[in-house]
Coordinates of C-alpha atoms in Angstrom, one line a residue:
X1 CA -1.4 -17.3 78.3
X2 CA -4.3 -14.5 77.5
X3 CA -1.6 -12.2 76.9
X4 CA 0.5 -14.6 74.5
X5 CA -2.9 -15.3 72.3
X6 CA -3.4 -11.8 72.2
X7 CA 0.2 -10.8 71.1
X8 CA 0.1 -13.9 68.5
X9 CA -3.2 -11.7 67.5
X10 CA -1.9 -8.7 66.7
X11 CA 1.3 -9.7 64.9
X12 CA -1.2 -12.0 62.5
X13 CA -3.2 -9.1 62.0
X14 CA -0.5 -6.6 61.6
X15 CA 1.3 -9.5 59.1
X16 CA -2.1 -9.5 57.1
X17 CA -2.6 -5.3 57.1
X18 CA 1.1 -5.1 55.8
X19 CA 0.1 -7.9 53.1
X20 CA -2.9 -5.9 52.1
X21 CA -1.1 -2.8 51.8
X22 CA 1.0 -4.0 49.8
X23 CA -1.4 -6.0 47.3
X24 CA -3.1 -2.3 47.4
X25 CA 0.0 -0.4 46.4
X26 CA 0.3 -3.7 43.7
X27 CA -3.2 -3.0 42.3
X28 CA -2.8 0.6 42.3
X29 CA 0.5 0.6 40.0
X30 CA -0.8 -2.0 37.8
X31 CA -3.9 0.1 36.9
X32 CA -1.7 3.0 36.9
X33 CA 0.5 1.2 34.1
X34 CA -2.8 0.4 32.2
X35 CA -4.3 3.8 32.0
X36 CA -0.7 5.1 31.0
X37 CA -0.9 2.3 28.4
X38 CA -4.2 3.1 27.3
X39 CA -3.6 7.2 26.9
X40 CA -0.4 6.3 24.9
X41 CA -2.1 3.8 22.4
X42 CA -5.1 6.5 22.4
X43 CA -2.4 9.2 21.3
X44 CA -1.1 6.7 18.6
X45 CA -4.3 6.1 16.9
X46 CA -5.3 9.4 17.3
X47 CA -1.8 10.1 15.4
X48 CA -2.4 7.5 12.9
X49 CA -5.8 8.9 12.1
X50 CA -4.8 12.4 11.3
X51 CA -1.9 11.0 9.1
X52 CA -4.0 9.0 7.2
X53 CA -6.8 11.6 6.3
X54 CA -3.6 13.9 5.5
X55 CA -2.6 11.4 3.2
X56 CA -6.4 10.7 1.8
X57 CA -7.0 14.5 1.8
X58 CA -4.0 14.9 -0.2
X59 CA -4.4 12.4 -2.7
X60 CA -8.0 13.4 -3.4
X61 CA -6.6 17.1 -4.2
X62 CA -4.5 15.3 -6.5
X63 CA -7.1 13.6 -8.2
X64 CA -9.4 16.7 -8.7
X65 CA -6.2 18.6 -9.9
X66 CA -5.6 16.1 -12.6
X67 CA -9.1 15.9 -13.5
X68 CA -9.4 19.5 -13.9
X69 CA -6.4 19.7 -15.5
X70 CA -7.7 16.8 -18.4
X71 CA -11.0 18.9 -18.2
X72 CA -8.7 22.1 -19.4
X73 CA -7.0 20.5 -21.9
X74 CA -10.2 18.4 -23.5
X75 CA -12.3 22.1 -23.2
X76 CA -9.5 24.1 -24.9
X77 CA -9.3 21.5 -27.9
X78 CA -13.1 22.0 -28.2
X79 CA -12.6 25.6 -28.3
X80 CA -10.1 25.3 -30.7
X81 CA -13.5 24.4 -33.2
X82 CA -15.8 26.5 -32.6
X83 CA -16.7 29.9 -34.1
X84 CA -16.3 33.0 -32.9
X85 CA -19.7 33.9 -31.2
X86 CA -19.8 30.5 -29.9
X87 CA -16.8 31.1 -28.3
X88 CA -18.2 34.2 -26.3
X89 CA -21.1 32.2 -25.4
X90 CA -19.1 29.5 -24.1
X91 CA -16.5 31.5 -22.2
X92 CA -19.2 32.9 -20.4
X93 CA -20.3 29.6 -19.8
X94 CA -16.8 28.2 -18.3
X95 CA -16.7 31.3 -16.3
X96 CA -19.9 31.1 -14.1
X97 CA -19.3 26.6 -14.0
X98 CA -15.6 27.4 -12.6
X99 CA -17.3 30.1 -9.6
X100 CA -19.9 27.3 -9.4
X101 CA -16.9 24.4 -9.2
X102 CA -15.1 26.7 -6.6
X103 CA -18.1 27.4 -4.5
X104 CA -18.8 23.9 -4.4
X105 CA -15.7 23.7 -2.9
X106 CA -15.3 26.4 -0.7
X107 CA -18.8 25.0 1.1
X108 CA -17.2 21.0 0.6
X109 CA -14.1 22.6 2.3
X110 CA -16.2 24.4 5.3
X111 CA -18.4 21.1 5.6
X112 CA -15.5 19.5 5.5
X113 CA -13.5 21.6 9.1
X114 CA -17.1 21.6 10.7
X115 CA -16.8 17.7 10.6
X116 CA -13.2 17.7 11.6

């Protein structure tokens, strides 16, 4: 009878380890799923974010191109009435605004990859 109890024992026991092993391996694939899941919505925003600021960066470029561009055409109709010497003057004027406007640009630009 002792050895009956004991064999009805160790089959339980061995019935529950196989159950637990199994519920492990479960567990394990289940987070395994969720971390793959995870990484691949990670990538997709990630992706999404860098389209978007393409898109933002270059819509903004167009913006400053057409505002230059209006600033260009509104400058060279004021130039168009003005006198000779005032001309000179103002040339040299535009000149050192433009290597300002670029500067301004250059260091936005740098600011700009630092952040990035």
């Amino acid at each position: 009878k002792k050895a009956e109890e004991h064999q009805i024992a160790v089959t339980t026991m061995v019935r529950e380890q196989d159950k637990m092993v199994k519920e492990h391996a479960a567990a394990i694939a289940n987070m395994e799923a969720s971390a793959k899941k995870a990484t691949q919505e990670h990538k997709d925003l990630l992706a999404n974010m860098v389209e978007e600021h393409k898109t933002a960066v270059l819509e903004m470029n167009e913006k400053h191109r057409t505002v230059v561009s209006k600033m260009m055409q509104e400058h060279e109709g004021a130039l168009a009435m003005t006198t000779e010497q005032n001309k000179e003057e103002h040339e040299a004027t535009m000149v050192k605004m433009i290597q300002e406007h670029e500067a301004t640009i250059v260091k936005m630009s740098q600011e700009h990859d630092a952040a990035v």
